[in-house]
Tab-separated table of C-alpha atoms and ligand atoms in Angstrom:
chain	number	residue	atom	x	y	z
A	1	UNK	CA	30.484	3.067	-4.774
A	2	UNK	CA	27.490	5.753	-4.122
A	3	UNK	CA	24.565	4.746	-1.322
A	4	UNK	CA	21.353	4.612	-1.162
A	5	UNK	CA	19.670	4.758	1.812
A	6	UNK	CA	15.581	3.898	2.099
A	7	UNK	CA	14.569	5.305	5.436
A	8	UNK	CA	11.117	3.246	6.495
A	9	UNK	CA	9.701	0.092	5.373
A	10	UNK	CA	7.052	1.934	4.102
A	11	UNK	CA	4.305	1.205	1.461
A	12	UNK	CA	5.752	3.016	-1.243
A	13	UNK	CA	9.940	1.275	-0.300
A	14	UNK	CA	8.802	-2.558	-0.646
A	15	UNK	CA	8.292	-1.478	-4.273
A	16	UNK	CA	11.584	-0.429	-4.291
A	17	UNK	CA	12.716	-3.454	-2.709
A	18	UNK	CA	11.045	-5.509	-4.888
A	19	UNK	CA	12.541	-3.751	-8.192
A	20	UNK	CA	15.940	-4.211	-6.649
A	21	UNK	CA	15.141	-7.759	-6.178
A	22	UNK	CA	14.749	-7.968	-10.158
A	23	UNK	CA	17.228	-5.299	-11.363
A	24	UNK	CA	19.897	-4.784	-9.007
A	25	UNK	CA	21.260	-1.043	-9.007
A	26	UNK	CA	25.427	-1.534	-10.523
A	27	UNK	CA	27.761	0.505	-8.461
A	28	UNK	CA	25.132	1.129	-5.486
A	29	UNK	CA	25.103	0.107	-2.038
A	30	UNK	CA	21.520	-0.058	-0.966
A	31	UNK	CA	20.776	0.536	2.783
A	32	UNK	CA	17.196	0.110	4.409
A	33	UNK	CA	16.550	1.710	8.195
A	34	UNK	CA	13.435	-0.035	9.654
A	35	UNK	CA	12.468	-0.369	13.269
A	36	UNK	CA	10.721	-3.351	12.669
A	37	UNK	CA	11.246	-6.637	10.461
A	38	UNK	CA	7.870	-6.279	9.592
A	39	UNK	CA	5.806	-3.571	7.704
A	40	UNK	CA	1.834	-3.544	8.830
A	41	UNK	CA	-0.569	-2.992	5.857
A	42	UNK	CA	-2.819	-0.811	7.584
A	43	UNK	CA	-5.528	-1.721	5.460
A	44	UNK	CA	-5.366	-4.904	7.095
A	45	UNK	CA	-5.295	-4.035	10.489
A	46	UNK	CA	-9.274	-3.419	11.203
A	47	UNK	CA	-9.817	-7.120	10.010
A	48	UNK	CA	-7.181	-7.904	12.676
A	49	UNK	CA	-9.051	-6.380	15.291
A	50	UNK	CA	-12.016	-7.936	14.352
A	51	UNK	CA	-10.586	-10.984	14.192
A	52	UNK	CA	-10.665	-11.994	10.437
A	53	UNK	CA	-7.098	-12.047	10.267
A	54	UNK	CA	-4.075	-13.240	12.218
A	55	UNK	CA	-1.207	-10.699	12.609
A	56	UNK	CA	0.717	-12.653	10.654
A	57	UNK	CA	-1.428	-12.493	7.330
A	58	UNK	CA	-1.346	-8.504	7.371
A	59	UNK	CA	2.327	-7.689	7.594
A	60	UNK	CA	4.946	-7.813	4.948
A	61	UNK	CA	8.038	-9.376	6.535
A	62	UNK	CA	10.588	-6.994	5.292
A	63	UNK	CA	13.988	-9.361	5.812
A	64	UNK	CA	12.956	-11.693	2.890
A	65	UNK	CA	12.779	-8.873	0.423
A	66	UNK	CA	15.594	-7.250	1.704
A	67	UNK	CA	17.836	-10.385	1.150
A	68	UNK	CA	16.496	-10.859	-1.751
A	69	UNK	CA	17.420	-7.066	-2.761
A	70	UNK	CA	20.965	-7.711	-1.460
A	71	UNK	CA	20.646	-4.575	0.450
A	72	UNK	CA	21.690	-4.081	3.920
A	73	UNK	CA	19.178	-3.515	6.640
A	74	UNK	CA	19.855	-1.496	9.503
A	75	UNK	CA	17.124	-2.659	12.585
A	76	UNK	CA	16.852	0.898	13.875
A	77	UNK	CA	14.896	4.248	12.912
A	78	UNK	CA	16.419	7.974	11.750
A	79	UNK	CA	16.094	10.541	14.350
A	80	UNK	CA	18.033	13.787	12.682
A	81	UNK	CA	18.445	14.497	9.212
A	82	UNK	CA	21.009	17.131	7.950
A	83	UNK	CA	19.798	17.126	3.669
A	84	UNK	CA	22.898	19.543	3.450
A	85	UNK	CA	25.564	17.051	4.656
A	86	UNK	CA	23.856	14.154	3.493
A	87	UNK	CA	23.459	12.591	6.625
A	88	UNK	CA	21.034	10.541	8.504
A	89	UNK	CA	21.486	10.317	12.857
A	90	UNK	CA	19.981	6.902	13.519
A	91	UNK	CA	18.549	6.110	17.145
A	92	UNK	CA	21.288	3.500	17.946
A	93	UNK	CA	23.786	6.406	18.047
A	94	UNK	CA	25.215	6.052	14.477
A	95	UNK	CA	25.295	8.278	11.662
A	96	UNK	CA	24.945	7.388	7.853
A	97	UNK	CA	25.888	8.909	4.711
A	98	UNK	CA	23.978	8.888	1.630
A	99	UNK	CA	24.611	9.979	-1.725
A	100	UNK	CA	20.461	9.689	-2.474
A	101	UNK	CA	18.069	8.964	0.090
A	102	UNK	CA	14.333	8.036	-0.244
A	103	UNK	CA	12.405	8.618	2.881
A	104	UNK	CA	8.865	6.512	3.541
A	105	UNK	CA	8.382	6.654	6.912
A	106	UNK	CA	4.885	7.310	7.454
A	107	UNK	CA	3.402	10.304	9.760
A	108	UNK	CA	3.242	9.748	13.628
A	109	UNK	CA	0.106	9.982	15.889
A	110	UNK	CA	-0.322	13.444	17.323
A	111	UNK	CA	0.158	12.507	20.971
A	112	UNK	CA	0.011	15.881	22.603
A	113	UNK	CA	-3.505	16.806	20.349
A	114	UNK	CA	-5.753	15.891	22.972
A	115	UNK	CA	-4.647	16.400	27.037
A	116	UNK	CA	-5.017	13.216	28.755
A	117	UNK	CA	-4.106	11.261	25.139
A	118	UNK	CA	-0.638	10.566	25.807
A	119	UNK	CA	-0.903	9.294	29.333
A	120	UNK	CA	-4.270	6.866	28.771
A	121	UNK	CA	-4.952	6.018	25.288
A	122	UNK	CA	-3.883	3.660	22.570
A	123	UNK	CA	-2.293	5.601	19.266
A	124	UNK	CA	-3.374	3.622	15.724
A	125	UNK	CA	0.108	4.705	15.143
A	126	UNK	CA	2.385	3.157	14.897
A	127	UNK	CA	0.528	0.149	13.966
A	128	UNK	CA	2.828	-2.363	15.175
A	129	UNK	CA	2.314	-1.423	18.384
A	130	UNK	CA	-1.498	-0.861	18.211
A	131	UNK	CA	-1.613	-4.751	17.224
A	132	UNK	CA	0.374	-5.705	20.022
A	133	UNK	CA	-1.791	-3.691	22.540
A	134	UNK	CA	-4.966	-4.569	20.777
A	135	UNK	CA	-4.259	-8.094	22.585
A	136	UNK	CA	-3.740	-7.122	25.529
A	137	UNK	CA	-6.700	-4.981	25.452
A	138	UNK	CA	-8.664	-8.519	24.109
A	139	UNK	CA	-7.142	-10.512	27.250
A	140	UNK	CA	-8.521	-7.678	29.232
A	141	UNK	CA	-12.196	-8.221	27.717
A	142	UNK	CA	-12.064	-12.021	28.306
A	143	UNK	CA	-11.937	-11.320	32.286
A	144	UNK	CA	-14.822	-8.200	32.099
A	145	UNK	CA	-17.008	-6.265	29.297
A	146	UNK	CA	-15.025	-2.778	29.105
A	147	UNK	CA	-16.096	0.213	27.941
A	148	UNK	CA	-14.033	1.061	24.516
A	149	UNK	CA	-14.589	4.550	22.884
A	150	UNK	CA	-12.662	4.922	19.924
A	151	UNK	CA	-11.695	8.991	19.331
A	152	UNK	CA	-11.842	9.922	15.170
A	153	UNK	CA	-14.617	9.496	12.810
A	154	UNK	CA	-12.348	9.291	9.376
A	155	UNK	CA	-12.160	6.342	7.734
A	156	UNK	CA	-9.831	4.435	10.249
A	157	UNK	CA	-11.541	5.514	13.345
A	158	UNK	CA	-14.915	4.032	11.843
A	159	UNK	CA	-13.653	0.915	10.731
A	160	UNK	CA	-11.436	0.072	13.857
A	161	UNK	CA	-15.049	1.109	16.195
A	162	UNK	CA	-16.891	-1.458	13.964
A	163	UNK	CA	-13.836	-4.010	14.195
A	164	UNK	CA	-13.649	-4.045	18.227
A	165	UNK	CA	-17.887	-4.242	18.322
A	166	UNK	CA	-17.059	-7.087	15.902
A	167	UNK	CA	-14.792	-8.757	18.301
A	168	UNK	CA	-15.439	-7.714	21.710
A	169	UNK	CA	-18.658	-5.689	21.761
A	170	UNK	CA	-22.122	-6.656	22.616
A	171	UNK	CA	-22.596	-8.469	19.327
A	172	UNK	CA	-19.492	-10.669	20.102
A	173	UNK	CA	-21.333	-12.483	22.608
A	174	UNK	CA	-23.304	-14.130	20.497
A	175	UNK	CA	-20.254	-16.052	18.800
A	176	UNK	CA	-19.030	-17.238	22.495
A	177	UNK	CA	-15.841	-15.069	22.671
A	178	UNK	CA	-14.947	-12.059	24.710
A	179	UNK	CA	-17.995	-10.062	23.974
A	180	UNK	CA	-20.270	-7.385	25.736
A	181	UNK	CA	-17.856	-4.746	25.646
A	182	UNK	CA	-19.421	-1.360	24.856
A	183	UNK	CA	-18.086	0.341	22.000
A	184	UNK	CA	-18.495	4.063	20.797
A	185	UNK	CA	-17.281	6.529	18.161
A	186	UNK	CA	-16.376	10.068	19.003
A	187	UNK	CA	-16.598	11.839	15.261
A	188	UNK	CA	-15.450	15.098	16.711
A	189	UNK	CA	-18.631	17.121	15.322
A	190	UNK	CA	-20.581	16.033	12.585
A	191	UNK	CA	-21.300	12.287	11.308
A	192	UNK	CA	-18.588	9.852	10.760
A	193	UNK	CA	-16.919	9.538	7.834
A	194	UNK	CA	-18.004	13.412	6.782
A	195	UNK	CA	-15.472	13.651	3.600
A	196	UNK	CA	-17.454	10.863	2.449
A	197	UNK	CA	-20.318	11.546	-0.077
A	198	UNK	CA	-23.490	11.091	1.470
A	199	UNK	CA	-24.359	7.688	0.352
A	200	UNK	CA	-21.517	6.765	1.556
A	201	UNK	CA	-22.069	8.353	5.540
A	202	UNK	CA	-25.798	6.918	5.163
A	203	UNK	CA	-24.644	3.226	4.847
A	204	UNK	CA	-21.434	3.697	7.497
A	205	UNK	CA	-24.584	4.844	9.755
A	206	UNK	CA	-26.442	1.540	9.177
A	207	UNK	CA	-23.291	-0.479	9.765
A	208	UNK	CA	-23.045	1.318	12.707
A	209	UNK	CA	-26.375	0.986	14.328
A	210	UNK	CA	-26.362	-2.743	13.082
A	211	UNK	CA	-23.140	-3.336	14.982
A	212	UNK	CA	-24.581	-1.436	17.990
A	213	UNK	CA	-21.845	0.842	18.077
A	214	UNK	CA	-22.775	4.263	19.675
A	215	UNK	CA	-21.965	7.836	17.779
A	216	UNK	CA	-21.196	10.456	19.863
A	217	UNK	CA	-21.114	13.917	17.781
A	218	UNK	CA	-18.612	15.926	19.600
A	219	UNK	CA	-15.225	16.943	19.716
A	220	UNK	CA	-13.082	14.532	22.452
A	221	UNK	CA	-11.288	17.421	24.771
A	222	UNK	CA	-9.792	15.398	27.085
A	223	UNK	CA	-8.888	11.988	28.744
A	224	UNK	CA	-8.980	10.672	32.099
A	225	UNK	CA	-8.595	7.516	33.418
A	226	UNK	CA	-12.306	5.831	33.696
A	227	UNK	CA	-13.802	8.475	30.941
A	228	UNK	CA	-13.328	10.659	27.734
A	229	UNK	CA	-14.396	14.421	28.092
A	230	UNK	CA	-16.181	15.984	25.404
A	231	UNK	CA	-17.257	19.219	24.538
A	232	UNK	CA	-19.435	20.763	27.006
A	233	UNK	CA	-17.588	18.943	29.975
A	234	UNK	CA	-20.191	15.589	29.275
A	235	UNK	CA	-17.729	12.693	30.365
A	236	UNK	CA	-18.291	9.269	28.601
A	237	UNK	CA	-17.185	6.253	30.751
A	238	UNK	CA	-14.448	4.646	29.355
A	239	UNK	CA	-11.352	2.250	30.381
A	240	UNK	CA	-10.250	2.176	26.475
A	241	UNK	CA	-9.929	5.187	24.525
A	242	UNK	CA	-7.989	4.887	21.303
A	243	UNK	CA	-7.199	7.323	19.418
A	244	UNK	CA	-7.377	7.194	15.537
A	245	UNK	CA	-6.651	11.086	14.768
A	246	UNK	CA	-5.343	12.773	11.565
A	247	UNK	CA	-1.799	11.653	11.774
A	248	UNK	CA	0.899	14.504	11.757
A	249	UNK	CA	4.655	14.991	10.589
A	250	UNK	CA	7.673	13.675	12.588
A	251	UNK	CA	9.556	16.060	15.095
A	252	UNK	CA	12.593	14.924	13.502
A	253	UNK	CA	12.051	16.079	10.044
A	254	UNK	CA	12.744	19.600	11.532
A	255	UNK	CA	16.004	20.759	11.409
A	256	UNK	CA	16.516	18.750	8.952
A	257	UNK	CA	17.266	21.465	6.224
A	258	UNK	CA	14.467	19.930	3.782
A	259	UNK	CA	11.392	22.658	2.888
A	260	UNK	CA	8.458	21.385	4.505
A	261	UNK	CA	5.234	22.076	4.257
A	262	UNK	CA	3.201	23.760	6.680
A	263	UNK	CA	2.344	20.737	8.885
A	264	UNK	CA	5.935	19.628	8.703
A	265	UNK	CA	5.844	17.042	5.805
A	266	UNK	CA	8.206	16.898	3.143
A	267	UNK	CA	7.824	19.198	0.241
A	268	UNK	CA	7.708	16.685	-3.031
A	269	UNK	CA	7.533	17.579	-6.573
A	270	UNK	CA	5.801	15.308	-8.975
A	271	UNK	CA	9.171	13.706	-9.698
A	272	UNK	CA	8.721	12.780	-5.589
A	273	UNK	CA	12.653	14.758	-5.165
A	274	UNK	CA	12.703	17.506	-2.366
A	275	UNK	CA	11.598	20.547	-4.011
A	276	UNK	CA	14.477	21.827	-2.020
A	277	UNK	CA	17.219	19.072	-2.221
A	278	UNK	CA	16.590	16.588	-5.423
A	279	UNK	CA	19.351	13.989	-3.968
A	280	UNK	CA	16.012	13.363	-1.418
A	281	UNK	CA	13.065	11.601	-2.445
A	282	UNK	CA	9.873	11.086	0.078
A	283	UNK	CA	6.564	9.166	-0.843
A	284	UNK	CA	3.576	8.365	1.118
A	285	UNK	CA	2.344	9.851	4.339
A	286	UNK	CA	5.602	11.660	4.988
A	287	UNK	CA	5.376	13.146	1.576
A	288	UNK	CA	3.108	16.548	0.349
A	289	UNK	CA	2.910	17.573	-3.337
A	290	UNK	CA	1.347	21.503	-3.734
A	291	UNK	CA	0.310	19.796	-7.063
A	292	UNK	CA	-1.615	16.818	-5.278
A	293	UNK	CA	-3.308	18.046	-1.878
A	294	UNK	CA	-5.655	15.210	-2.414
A	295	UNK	CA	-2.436	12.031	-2.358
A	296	UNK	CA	-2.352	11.000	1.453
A	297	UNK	CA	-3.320	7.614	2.053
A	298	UNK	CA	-2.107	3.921	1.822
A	299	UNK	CA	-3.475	3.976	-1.733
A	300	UNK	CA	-1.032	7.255	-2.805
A	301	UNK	CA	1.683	5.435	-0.959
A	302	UNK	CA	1.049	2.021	-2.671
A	303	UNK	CA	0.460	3.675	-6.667
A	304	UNK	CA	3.753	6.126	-5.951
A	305	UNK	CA	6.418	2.858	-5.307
A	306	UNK	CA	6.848	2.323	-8.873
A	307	UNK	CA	7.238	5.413	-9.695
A	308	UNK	CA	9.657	6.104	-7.172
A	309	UNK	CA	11.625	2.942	-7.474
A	310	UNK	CA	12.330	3.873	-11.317
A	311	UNK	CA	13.043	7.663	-10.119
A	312	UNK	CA	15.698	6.639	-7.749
A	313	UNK	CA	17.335	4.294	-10.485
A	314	UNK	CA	17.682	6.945	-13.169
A	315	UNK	CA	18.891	9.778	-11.137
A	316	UNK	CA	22.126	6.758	-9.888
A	317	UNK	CA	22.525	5.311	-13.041
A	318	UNK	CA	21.131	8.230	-15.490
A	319	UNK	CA	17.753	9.008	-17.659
A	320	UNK	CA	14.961	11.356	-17.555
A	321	UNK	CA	13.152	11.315	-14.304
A	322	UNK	CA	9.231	10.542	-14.994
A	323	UNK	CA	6.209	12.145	-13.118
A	324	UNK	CA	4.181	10.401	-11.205
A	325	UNK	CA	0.521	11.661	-11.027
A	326	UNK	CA	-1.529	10.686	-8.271
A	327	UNK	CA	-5.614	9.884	-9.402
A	328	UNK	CA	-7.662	12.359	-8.776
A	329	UNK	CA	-10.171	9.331	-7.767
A	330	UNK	CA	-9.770	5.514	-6.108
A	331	UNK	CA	-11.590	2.875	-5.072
A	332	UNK	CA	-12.580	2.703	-1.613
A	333	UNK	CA	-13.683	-0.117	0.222
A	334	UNK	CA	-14.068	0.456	3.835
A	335	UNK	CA	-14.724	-3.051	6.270
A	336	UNK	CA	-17.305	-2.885	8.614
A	337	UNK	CA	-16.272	-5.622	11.008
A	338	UNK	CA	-19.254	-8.534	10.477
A	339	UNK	CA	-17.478	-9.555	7.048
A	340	UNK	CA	-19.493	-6.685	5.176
A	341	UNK	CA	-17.756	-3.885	3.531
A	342	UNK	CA	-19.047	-0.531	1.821
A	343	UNK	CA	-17.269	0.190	-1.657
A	344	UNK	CA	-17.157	3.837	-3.245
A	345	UNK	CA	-16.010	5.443	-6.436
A	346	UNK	CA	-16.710	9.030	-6.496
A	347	UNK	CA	-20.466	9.050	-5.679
A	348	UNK	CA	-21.230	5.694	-6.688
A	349	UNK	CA	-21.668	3.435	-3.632
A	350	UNK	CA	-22.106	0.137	-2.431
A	351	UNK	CA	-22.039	-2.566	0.110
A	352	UNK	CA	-22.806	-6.247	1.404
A	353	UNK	CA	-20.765	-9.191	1.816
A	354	UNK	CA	-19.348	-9.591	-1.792
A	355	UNK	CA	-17.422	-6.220	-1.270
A	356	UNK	CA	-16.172	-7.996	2.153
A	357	UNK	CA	-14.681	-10.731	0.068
A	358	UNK	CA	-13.544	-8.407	-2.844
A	359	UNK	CA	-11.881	-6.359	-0.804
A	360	UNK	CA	-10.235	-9.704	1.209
A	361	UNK	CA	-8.638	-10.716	-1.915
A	362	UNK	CA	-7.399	-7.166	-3.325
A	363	UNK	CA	-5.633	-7.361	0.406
A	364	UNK	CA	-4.399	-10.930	0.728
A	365	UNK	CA	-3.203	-10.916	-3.289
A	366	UNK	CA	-0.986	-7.578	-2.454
A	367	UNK	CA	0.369	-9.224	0.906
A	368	UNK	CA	1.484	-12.422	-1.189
A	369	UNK	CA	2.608	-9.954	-3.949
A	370	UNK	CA	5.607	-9.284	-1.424
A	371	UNK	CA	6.062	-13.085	-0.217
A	372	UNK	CA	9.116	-14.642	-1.200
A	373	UNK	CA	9.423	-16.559	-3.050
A	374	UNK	CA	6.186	-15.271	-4.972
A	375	UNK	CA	4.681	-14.751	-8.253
A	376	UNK	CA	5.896	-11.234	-7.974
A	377	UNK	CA	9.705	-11.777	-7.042
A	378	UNK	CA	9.429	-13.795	-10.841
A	379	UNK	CA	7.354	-10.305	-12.276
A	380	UNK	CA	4.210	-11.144	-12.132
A	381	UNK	CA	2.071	-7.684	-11.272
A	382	UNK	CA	-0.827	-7.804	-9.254
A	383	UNK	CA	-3.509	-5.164	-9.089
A	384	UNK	CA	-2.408	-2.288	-6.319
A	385	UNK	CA	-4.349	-2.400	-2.956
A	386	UNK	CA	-7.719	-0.419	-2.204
B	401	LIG	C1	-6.353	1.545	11.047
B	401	LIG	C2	-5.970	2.176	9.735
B	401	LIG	C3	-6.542	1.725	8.558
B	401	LIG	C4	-6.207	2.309	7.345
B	401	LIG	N1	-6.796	1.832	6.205
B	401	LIG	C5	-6.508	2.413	5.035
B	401	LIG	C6	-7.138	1.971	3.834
B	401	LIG	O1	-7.946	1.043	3.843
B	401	LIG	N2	-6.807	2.610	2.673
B	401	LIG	C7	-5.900	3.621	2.634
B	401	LIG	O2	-5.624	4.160	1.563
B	401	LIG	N3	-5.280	4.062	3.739
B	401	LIG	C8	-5.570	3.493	4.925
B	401	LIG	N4	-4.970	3.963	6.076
B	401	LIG	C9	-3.950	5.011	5.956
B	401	LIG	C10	-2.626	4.319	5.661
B	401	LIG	O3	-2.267	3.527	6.761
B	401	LIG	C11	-1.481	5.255	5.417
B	401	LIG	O4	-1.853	6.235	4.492
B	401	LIG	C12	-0.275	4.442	4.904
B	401	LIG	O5	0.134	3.535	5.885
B	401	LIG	C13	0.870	5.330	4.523
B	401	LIG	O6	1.899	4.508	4.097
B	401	LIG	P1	3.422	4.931	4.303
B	401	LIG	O7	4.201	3.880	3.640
B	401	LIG	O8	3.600	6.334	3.906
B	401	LIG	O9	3.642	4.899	5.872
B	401	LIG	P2	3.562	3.706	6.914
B	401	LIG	O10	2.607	2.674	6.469
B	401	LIG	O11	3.300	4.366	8.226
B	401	LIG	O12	5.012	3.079	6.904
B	401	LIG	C14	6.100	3.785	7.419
B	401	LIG	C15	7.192	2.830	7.789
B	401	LIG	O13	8.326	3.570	8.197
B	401	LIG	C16	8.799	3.107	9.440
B	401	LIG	N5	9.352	4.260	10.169
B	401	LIG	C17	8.662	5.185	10.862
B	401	LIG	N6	9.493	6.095	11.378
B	401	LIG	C18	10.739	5.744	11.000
B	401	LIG	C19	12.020	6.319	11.201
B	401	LIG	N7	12.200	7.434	11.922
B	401	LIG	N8	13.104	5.684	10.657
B	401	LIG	C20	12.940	4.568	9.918
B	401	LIG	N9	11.742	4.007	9.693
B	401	LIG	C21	10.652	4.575	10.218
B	401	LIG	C22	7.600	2.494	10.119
B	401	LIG	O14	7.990	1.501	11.040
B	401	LIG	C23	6.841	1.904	8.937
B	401	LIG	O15	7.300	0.612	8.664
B	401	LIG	C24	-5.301	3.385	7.305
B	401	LIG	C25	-4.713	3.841	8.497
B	401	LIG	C26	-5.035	3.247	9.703
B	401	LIG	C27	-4.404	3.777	10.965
């Protein structure tokens, strides 16, 4: 009998799950290592915060699917990887053998990037624990306003700024809950959302001012508690900061014998193996193709589970392995807390409510995709998320 072990509930693995579910691999035992029963569909998570959704409706609960797959779940995460001996060190104290493994397990917040960070901020990542802290950090709010600065001005930073103004900040009020918090965005320089065409950075300003959110153009260099420091030594009261940085490669992954890129993510080929040991596949964040700078995000992670789920069944049971290449293009649709969302396709823009809602059922129709029973578990496709 030859294993299989999926390391990470990730985006990309509940594909794999799923094609288990409806194909099950003869010969193989199948073994998933997740922290959590849950996986958190990020693109979710700013509607959270703002209140849209309940925690419940933006997670995939992985123990369905996994039953489902007949494969055996392990409730604990990999903290050493030797690729020569095939062998995963899990953080309960056991080890694992695999005969293929497929690794999904995201990238991790860069604690140590800014000083201060890692003793008095919230991380994004991982995102089950930002939920779980973004209540506590609403609790806090019902009893006084605070003063929230959220530190990144990508994509997440801007929508999880425009999320807590939606719930918390001055706006809030208005709708009787725990408003008149003061929220800002740190961008780190220029404007947010700067690898955005400009259409797209003129409307996240609007949405912005609208939702009286403050931009602050500067790199964050430090945290204290009561205030962010930013270039220049100007310090920016604050009893919130959370930090929604470029995410970074695991410490564990080192050692580990796999080539890695420069930032410590695994080296994939367009088959998603190893380039240096094809008996390991990686997909998502964790993943970096030479051939496909461009693939990191939820949306890579999502399109690459098919691919990889038919990957990892030819090279058990035999067949050509297929590439998988990432678009050079997708749709983004980015929420902007007050049930309005901006969609973009290259340089076409756009935005109002309708995208809100168009965007709340691409979301909600790939969270049921994974509900069991669900059209899905009988083969029903549904179009991939964002
Ligand atoms: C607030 C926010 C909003 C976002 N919105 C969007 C969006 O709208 N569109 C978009 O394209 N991207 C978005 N992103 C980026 C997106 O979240 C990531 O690109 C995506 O989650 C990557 O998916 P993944 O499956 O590779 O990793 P993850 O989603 O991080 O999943 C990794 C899984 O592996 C598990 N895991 C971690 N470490 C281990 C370990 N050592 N052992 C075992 N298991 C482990 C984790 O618990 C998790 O379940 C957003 C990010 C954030 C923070």
């Amino acid at each position: 009998m030859k294993r299989l072990v999926l390391l990470g509930g990730g985006h990309a693995h509940v594909f794999v799950l799923q094609a288990l579910a409806q194909e099950p691999l003869p010969g193989v035992e199948t073994v998933l290592v997740t922290p959590y029963e849950r996986q958190v569909y990020s693109g979710m998570v700013p509607g959270v915060v703002a209140g849209h959704y309940a925690v419940d409706e933006a997670v995939i609960p992985l123990l369905p699917l996994v039953r489902q797959a007949r494969v055996r779940r392990l409730l604990t995460s990999a903290v050493g990887l030797d690729a020569q001996a095939r062998r995963v060190r899990l953080a309960d104290g056991n080890v694992l053998d695999y005969d293929v493994l497929s690794v999904a397990t995201g990238a991790v917040a860069d604690r140590g990037a800014i000083p201060g960070a890692r003793e008095h901020a919230l991380f994004v990542r991982p995102a089950e624990q930002f939920l779980q802290l973004m209540q506590r950090l609403r609790a806090l709010c019902a009893d006084r306003p605070l003063d929230i600065v959220v530190i990144g001005g990508g994509a997440a930073g801007f929508e999880l700024a425009l999320g807590l103004s939606h719930a918390l900040g001055e706006g809030a009020v208005a709708t009787g809950s725990a408003g008149g918090s003061r929220v800002a965005l740190v961008t780190g320089g220029g404007d947010p959302l700067s690898n955005y065409p400009a259409g797209v950075v003129a409307r996240g300003l609007r949405a912005l001012k609208r939702q009286r959110v403050t931009v602050l153009r500067s790199p964050c260099i430090g945290i204290e508690p009561g205030a962010v420091i930013l270039e220049q030594g100007t310090r920016v009261a604050c009893d919130a900061p959370v930090v929604a940085l470029g995410a970074a490669a695991a410490a564990w992954l080192q050692g580990s014998g796999l080539a890695l890129d420069e930032r410590g993510f695994i080296a994939t080929g367009s088959t998603l193996q190893s380039t240096s040991h094809p008996h390991v596949f990686a997909a998502g964040d964790v993943a970096s193709r030479a051939d496909a700078p461009h693939a990191k995000s939820g949306v890579y992670a999502v399109r690459a589970g098919p691919a990889l789920a038919l990957n990892l069944r030819r090279l058990l049971t035999g067949g050509e392995l297929l590439p998988h290449l990432p678009q050079q293009r997708t749709l983004n649709l980015l929420s902007c807390g007050d049930r309005h969302a901006i969609a973009s396709w290259g340089r076409w823009s756009a935005e109002g409510r309708w995208v809100w809602r168009w965007k709340d059922r691409i979301d909600r129709a790939f969270i049921a995709r994974f509900s069991v029973p669900g059209p899905a578990a009988s083969g029903s496709p549904a179009d991939p998320p964002w």
